[in-house]
JSON list of C-alpha atoms in Angstrom, two decimals:
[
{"chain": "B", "resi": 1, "resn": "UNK", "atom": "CA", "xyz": [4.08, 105.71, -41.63]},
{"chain": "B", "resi": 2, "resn": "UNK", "atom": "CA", "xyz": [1.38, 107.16, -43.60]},
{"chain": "B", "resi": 3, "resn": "UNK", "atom": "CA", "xyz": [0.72, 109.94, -41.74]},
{"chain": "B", "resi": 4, "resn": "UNK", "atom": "CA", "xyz": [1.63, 112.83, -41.01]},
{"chain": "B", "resi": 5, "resn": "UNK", "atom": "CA", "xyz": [2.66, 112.50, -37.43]},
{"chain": "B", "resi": 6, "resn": "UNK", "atom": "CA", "xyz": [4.51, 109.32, -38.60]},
{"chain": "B", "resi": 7, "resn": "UNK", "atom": "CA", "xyz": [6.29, 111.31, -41.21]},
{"chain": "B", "resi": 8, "resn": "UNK", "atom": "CA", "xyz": [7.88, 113.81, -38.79]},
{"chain": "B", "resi": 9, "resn": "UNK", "atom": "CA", "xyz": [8.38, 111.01, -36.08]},
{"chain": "B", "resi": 10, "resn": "UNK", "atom": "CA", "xyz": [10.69, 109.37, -38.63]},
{"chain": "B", "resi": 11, "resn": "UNK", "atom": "CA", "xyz": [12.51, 112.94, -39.39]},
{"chain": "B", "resi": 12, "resn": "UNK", "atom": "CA", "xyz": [13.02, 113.58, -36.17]},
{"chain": "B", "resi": 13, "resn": "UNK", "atom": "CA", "xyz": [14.61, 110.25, -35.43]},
{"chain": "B", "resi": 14, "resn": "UNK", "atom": "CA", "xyz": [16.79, 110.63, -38.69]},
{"chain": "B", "resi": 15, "resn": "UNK", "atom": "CA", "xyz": [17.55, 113.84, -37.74]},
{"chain": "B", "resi": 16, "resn": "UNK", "atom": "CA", "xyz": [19.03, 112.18, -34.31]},
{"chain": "B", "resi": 17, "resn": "UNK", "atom": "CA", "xyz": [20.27, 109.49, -36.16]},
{"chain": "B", "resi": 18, "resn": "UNK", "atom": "CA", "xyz": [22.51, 112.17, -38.44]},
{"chain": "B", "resi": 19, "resn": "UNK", "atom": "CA", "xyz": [23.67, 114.41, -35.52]},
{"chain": "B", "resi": 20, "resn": "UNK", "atom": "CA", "xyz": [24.91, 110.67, -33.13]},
{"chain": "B", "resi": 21, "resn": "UNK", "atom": "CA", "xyz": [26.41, 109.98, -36.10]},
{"chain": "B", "resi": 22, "resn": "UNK", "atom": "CA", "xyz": [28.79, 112.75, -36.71]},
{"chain": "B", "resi": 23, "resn": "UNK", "atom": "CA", "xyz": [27.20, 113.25, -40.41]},
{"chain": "B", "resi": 24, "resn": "UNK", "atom": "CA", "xyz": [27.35, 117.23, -39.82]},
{"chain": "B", "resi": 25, "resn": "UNK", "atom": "CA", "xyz": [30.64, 118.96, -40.01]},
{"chain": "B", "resi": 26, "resn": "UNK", "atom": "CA", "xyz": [31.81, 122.27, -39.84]},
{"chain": "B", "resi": 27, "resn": "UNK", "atom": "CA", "xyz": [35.09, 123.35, -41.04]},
{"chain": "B", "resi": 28, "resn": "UNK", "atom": "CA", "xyz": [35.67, 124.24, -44.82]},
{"chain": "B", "resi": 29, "resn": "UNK", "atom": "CA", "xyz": [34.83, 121.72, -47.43]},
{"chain": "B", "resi": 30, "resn": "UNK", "atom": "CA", "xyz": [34.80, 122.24, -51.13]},
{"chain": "B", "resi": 31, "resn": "UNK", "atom": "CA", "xyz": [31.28, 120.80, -52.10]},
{"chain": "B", "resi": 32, "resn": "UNK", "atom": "CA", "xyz": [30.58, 118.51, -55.61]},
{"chain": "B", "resi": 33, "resn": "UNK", "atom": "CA", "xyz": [29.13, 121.17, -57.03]},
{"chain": "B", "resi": 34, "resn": "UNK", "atom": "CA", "xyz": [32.42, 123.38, -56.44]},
{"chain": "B", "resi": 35, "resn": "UNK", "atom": "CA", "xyz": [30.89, 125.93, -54.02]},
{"chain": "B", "resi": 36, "resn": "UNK", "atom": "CA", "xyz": [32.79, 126.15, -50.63]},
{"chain": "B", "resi": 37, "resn": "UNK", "atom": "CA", "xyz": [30.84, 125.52, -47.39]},
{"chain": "B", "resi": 38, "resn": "UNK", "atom": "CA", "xyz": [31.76, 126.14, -43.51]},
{"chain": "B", "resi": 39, "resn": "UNK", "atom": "CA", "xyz": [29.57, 122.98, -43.15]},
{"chain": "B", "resi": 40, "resn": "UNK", "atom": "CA", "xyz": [29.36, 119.47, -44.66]},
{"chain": "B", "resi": 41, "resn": "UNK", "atom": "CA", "xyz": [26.82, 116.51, -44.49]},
{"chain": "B", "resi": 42, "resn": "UNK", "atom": "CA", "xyz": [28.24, 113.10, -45.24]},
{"chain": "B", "resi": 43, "resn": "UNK", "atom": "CA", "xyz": [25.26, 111.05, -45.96]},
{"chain": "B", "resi": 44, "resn": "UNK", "atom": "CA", "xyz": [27.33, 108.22, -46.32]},
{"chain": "B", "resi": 45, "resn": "UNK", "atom": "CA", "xyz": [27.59, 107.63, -42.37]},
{"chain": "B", "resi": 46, "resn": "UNK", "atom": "CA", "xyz": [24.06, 106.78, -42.20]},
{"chain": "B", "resi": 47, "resn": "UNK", "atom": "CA", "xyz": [23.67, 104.89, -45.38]},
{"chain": "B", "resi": 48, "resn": "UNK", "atom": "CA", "xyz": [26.79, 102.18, -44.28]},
{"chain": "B", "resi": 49, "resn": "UNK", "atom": "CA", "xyz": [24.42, 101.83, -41.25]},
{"chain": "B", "resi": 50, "resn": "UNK", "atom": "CA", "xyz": [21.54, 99.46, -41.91]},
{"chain": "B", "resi": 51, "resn": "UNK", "atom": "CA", "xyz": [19.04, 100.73, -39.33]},
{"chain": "B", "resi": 52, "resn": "UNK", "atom": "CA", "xyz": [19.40, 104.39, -40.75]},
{"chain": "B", "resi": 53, "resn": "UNK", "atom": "CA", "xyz": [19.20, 103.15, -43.94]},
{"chain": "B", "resi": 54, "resn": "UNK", "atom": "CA", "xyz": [15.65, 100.91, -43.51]},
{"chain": "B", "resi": 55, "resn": "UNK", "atom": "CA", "xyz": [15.07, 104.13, -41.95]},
{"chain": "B", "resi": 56, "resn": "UNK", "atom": "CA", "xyz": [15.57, 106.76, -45.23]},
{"chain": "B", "resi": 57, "resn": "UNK", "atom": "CA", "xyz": [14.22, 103.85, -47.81]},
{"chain": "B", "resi": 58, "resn": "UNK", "atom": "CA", "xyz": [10.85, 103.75, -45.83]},
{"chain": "B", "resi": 59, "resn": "UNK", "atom": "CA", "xyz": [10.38, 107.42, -45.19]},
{"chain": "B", "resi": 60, "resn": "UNK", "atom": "CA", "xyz": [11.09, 107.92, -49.01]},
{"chain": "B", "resi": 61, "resn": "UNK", "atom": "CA", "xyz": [8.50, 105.01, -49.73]},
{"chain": "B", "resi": 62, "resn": "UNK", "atom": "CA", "xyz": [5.99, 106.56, -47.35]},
{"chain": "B", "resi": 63, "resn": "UNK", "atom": "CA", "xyz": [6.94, 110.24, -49.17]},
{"chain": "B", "resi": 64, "resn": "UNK", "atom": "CA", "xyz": [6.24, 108.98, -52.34]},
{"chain": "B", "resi": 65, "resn": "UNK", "atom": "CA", "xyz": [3.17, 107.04, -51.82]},
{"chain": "B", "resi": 66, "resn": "UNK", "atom": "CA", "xyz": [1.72, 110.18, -49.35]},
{"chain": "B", "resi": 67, "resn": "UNK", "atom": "CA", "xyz": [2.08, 112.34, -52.97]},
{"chain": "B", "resi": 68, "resn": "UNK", "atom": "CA", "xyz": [0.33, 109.55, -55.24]},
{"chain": "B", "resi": 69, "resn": "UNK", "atom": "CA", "xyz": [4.19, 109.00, -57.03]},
{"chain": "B", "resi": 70, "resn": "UNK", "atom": "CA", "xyz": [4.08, 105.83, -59.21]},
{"chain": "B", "resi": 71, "resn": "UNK", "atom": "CA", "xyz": [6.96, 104.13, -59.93]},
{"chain": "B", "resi": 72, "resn": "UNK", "atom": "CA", "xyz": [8.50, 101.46, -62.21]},
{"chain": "B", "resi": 73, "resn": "UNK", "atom": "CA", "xyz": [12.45, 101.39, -61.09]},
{"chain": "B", "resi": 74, "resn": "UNK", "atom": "CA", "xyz": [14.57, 103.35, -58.47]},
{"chain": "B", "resi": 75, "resn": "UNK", "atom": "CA", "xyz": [17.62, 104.70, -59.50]},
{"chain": "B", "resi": 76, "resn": "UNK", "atom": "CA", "xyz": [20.23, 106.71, -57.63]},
{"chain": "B", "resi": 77, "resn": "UNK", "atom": "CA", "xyz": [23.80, 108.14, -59.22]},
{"chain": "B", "resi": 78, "resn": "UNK", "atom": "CA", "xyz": [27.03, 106.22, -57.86]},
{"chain": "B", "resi": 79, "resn": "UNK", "atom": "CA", "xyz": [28.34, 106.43, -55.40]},
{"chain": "B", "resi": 80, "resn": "UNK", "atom": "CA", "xyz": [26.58, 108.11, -52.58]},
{"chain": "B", "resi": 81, "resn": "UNK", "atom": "CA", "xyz": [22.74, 107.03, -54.12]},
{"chain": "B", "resi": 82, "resn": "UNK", "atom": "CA", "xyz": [23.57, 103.75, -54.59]},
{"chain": "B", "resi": 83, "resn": "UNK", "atom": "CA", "xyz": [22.86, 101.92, -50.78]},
{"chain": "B", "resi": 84, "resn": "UNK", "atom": "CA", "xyz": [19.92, 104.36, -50.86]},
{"chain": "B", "resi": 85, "resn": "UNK", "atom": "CA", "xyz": [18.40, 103.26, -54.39]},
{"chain": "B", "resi": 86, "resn": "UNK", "atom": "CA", "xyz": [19.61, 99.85, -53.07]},
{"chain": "B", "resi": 87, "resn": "UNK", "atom": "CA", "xyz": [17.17, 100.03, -50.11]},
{"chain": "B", "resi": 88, "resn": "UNK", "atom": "CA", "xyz": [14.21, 101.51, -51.33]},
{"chain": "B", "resi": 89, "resn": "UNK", "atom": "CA", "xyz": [14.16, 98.82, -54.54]},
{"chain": "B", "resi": 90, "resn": "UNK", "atom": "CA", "xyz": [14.72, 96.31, -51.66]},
{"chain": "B", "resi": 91, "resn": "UNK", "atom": "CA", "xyz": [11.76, 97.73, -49.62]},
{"chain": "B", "resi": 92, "resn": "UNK", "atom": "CA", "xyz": [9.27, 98.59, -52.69]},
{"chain": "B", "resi": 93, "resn": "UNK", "atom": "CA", "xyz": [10.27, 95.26, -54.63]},
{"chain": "B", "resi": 94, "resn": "UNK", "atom": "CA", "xyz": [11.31, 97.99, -57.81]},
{"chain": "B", "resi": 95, "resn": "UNK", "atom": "CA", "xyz": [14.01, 96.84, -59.94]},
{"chain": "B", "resi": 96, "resn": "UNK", "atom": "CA", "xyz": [17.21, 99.39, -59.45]},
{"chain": "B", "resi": 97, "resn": "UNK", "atom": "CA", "xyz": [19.14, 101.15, -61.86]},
{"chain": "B", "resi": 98, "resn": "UNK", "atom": "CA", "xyz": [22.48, 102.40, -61.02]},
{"chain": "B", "resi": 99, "resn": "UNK", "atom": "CA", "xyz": [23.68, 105.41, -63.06]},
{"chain": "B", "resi": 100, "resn": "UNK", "atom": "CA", "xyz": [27.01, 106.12, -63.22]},
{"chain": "B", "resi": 101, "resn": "UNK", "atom": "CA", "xyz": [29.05, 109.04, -63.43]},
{"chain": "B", "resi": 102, "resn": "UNK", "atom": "CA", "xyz": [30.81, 108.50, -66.62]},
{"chain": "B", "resi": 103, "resn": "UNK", "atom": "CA", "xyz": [30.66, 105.61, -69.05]},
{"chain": "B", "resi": 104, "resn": "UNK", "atom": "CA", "xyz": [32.88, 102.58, -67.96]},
{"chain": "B", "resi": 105, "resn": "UNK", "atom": "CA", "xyz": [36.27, 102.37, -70.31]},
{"chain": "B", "resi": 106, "resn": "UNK", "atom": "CA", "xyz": [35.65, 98.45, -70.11]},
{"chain": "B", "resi": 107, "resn": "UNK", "atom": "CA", "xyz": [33.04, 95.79, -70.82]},
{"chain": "B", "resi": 108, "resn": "UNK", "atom": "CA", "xyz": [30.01, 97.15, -72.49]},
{"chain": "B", "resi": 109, "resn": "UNK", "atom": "CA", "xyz": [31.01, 101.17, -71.69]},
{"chain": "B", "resi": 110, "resn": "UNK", "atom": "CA", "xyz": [27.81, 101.73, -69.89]},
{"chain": "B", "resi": 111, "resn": "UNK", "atom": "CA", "xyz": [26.58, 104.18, -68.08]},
{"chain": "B", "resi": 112, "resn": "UNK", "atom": "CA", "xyz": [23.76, 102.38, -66.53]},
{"chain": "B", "resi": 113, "resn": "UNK", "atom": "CA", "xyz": [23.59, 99.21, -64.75]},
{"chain": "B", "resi": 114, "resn": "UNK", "atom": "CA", "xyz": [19.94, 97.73, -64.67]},
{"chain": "B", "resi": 115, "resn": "UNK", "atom": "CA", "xyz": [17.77, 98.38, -67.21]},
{"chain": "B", "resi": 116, "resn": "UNK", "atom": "CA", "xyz": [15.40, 101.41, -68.26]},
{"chain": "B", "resi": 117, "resn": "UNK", "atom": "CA", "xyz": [12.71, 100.01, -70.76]},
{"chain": "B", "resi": 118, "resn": "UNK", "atom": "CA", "xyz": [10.82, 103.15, -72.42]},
{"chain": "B", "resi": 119, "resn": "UNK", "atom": "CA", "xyz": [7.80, 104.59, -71.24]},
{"chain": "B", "resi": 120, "resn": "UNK", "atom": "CA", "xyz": [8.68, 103.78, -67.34]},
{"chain": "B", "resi": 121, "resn": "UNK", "atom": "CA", "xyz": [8.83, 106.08, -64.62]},
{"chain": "B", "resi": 122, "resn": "UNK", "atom": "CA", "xyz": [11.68, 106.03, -62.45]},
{"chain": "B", "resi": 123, "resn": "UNK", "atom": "CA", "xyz": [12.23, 107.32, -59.07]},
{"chain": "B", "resi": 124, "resn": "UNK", "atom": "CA", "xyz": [15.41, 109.14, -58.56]},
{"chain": "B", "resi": 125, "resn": "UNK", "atom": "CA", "xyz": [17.24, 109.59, -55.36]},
{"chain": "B", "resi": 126, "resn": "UNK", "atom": "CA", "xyz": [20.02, 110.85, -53.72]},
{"chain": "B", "resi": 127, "resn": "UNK", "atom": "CA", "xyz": [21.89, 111.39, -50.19]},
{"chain": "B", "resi": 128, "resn": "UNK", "atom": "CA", "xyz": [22.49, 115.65, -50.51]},
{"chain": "B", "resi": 129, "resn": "UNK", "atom": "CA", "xyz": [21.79, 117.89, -53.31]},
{"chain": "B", "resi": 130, "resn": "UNK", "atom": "CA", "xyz": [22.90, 121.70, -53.27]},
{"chain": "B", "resi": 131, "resn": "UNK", "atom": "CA", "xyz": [22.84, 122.94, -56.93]},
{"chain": "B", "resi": 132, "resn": "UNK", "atom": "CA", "xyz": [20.81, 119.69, -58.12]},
{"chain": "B", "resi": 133, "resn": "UNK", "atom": "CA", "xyz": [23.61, 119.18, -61.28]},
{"chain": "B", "resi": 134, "resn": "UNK", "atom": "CA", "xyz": [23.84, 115.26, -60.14]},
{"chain": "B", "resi": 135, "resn": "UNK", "atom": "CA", "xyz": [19.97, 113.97, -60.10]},
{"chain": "B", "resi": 136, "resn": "UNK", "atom": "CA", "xyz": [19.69, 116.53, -63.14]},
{"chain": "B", "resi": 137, "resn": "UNK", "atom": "CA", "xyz": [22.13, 114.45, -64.98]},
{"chain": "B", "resi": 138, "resn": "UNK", "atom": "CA", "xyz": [20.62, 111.70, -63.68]},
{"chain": "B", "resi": 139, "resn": "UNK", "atom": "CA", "xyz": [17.61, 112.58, -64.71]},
{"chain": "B", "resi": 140, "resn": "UNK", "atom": "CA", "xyz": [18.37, 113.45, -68.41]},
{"chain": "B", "resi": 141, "resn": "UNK", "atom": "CA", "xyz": [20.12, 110.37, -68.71]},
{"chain": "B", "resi": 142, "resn": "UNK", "atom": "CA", "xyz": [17.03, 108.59, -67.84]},
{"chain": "B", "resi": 143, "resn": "UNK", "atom": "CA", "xyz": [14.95, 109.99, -70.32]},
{"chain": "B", "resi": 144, "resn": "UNK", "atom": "CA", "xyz": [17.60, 109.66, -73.25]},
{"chain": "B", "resi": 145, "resn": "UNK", "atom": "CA", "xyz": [16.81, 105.74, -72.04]},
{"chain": "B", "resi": 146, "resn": "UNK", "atom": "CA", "xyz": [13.35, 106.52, -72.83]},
{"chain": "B", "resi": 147, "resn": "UNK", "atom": "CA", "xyz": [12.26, 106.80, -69.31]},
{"chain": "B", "resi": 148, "resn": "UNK", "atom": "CA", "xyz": [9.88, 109.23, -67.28]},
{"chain": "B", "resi": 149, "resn": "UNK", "atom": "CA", "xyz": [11.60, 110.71, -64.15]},
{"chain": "B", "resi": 150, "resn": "UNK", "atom": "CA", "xyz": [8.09, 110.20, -61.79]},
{"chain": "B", "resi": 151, "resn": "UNK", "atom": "CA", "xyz": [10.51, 112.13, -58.97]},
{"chain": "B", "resi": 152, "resn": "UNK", "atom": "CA", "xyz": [13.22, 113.15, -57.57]},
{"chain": "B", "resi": 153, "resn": "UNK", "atom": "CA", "xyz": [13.71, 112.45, -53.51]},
{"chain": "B", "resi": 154, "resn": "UNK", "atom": "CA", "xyz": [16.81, 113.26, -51.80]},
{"chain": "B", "resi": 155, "resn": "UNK", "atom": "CA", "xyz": [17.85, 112.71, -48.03]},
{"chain": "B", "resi": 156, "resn": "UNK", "atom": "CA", "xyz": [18.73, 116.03, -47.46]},
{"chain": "B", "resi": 157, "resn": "UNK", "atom": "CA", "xyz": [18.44, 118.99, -49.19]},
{"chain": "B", "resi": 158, "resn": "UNK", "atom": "CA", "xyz": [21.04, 122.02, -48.30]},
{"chain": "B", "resi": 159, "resn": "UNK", "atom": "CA", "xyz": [18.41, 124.74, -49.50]},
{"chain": "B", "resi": 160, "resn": "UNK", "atom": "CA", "xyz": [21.05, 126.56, -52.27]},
{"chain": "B", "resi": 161, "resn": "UNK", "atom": "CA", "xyz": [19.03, 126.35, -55.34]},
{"chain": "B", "resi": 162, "resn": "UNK", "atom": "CA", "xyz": [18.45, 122.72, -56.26]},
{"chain": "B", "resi": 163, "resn": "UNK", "atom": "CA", "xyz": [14.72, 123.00, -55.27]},
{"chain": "B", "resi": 164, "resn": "UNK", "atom": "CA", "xyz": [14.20, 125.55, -57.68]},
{"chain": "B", "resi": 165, "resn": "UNK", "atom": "CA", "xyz": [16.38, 123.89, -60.42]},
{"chain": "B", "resi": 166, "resn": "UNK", "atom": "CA", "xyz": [14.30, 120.61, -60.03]},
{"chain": "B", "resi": 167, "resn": "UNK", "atom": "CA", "xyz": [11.07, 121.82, -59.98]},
{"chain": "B", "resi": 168, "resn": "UNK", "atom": "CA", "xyz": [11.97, 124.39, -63.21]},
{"chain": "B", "resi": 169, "resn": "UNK", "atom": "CA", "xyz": [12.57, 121.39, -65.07]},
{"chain": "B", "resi": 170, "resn": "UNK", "atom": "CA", "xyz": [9.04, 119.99, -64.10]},
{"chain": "B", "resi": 171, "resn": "UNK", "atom": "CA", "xyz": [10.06, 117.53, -61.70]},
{"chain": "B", "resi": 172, "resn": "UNK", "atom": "CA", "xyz": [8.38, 116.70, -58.30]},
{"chain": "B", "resi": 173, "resn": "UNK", "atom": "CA", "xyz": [11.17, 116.79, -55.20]},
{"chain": "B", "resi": 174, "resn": "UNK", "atom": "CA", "xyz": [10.81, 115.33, -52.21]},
{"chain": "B", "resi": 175, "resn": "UNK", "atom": "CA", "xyz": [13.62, 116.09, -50.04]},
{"chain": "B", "resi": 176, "resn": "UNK", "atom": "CA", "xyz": [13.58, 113.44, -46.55]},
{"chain": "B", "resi": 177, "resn": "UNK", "atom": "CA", "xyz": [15.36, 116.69, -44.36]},
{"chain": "B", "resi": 178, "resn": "UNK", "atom": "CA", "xyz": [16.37, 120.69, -45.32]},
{"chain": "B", "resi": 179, "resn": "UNK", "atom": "CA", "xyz": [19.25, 121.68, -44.29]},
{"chain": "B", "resi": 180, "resn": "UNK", "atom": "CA", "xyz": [17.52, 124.66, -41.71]},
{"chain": "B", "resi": 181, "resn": "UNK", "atom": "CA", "xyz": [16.13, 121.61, -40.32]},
{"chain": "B", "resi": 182, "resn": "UNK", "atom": "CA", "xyz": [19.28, 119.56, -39.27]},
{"chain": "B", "resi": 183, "resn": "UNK", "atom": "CA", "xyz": [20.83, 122.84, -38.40]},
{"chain": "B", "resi": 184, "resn": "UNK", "atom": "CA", "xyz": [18.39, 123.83, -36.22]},
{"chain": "B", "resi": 185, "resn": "UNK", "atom": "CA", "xyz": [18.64, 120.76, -33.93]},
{"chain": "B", "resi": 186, "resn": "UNK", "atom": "CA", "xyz": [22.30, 120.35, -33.86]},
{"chain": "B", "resi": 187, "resn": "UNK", "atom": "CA", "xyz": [22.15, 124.36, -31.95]},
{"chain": "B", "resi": 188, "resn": "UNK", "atom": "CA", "xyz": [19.35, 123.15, -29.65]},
{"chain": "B", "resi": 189, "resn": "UNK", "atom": "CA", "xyz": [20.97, 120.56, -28.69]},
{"chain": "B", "resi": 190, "resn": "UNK", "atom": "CA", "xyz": [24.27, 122.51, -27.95]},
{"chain": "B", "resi": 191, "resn": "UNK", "atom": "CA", "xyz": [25.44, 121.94, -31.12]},
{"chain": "B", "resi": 192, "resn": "UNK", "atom": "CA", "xyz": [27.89, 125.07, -32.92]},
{"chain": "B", "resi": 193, "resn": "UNK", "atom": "CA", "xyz": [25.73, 128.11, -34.04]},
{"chain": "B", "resi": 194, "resn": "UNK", "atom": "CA", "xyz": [24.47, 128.31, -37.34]},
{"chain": "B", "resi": 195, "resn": "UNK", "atom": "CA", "xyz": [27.00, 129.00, -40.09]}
]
């Protein structure tokens, strides 16, 4: 898939793979970040499905090595990152990190599982980002580790300012879909209008 032409055959299919799915609601939902939306995009439908998920870890391996992005370890932020980070260190052979989102009140109170040794680049991912506050904290966390974030991919990106907020703090995205995208195809294929 190292082409182009590969790249968007693989987004396409995704994209099909989302809408079959039923991974694009409309209604109101309250979002993670606390914004309301009149649409939602569980992620999680596709990554409990093994196909769709061989599917996101090798268009985010093909994303990453089409932009030259080195990596030590994957890591994703529980609980919607981790089949994803799961998949891509399965299909790149890069040990996974698991970042959770508070310390555990047990054990060892970590907030990582896996291991961050400093001076390594990590890859981040995630299944949606709106405001980018999750793979941000993800991120930070990383580097307090002593890691280098080498880049942030997400499957789908819903286009309301975590772009921005990434690539202020000098990180490279790489979002899999935008949201205009899956829109887009779920009203040309008779799908409710556009919210």
């Amino acid at each position: 898939m190292s082409t182009a032409h590969g790249i968007n055959a693989a987004k396409r299919k995704l994209i099909e793979r989302m809408l079959s799915a039923g991974a694009l609601l409309f209604g109101r939902f309250v979002l993670t970040s606390g914004r309301e939306s009149d649409y939602y995009i569980n992620v999680k439908k596709l990554v409990t499905d093994p196909g769709s998920l061989a599917l996101i870890a090798e268009m985010i391996e093909a994303l990453t090595a089409g932009d030259g992005i080195r990596f030590d370890r994957v890591a994703g932020p529980e609980l919607g990152a981790v089949p994803i980070a799961t998949a891509v260190s399965l299909r790149t052979g890069k040990p996974l990190v698991i970042i959770r989102k508070r310390p555990k009140s047990h054990g060892t109170g970590s907030l990582v599982e896996g291991e961050v040794r400093k001076g390594e680049s990590v890859l981040i991912v995630e299944d949606v980002t709106t405001t980018g506050g999750s793979v941000l904290r993800a991120a930070e966390v990383i580097e307090e580790l002593g890691g280098k974030v080498s880049a942030i991919s997400v499957v789908v990106d819903r286009g309301e300012g975590a772009a921005e907020r990434i690539r202020e703090r000098g990180y490279t995205f790489l979002p899999l879909i935008h949201v205009s995208e899956l829109l887009e195809q779920k009203v040309n294929t008779g799908g409710e209008p556009t919210p």
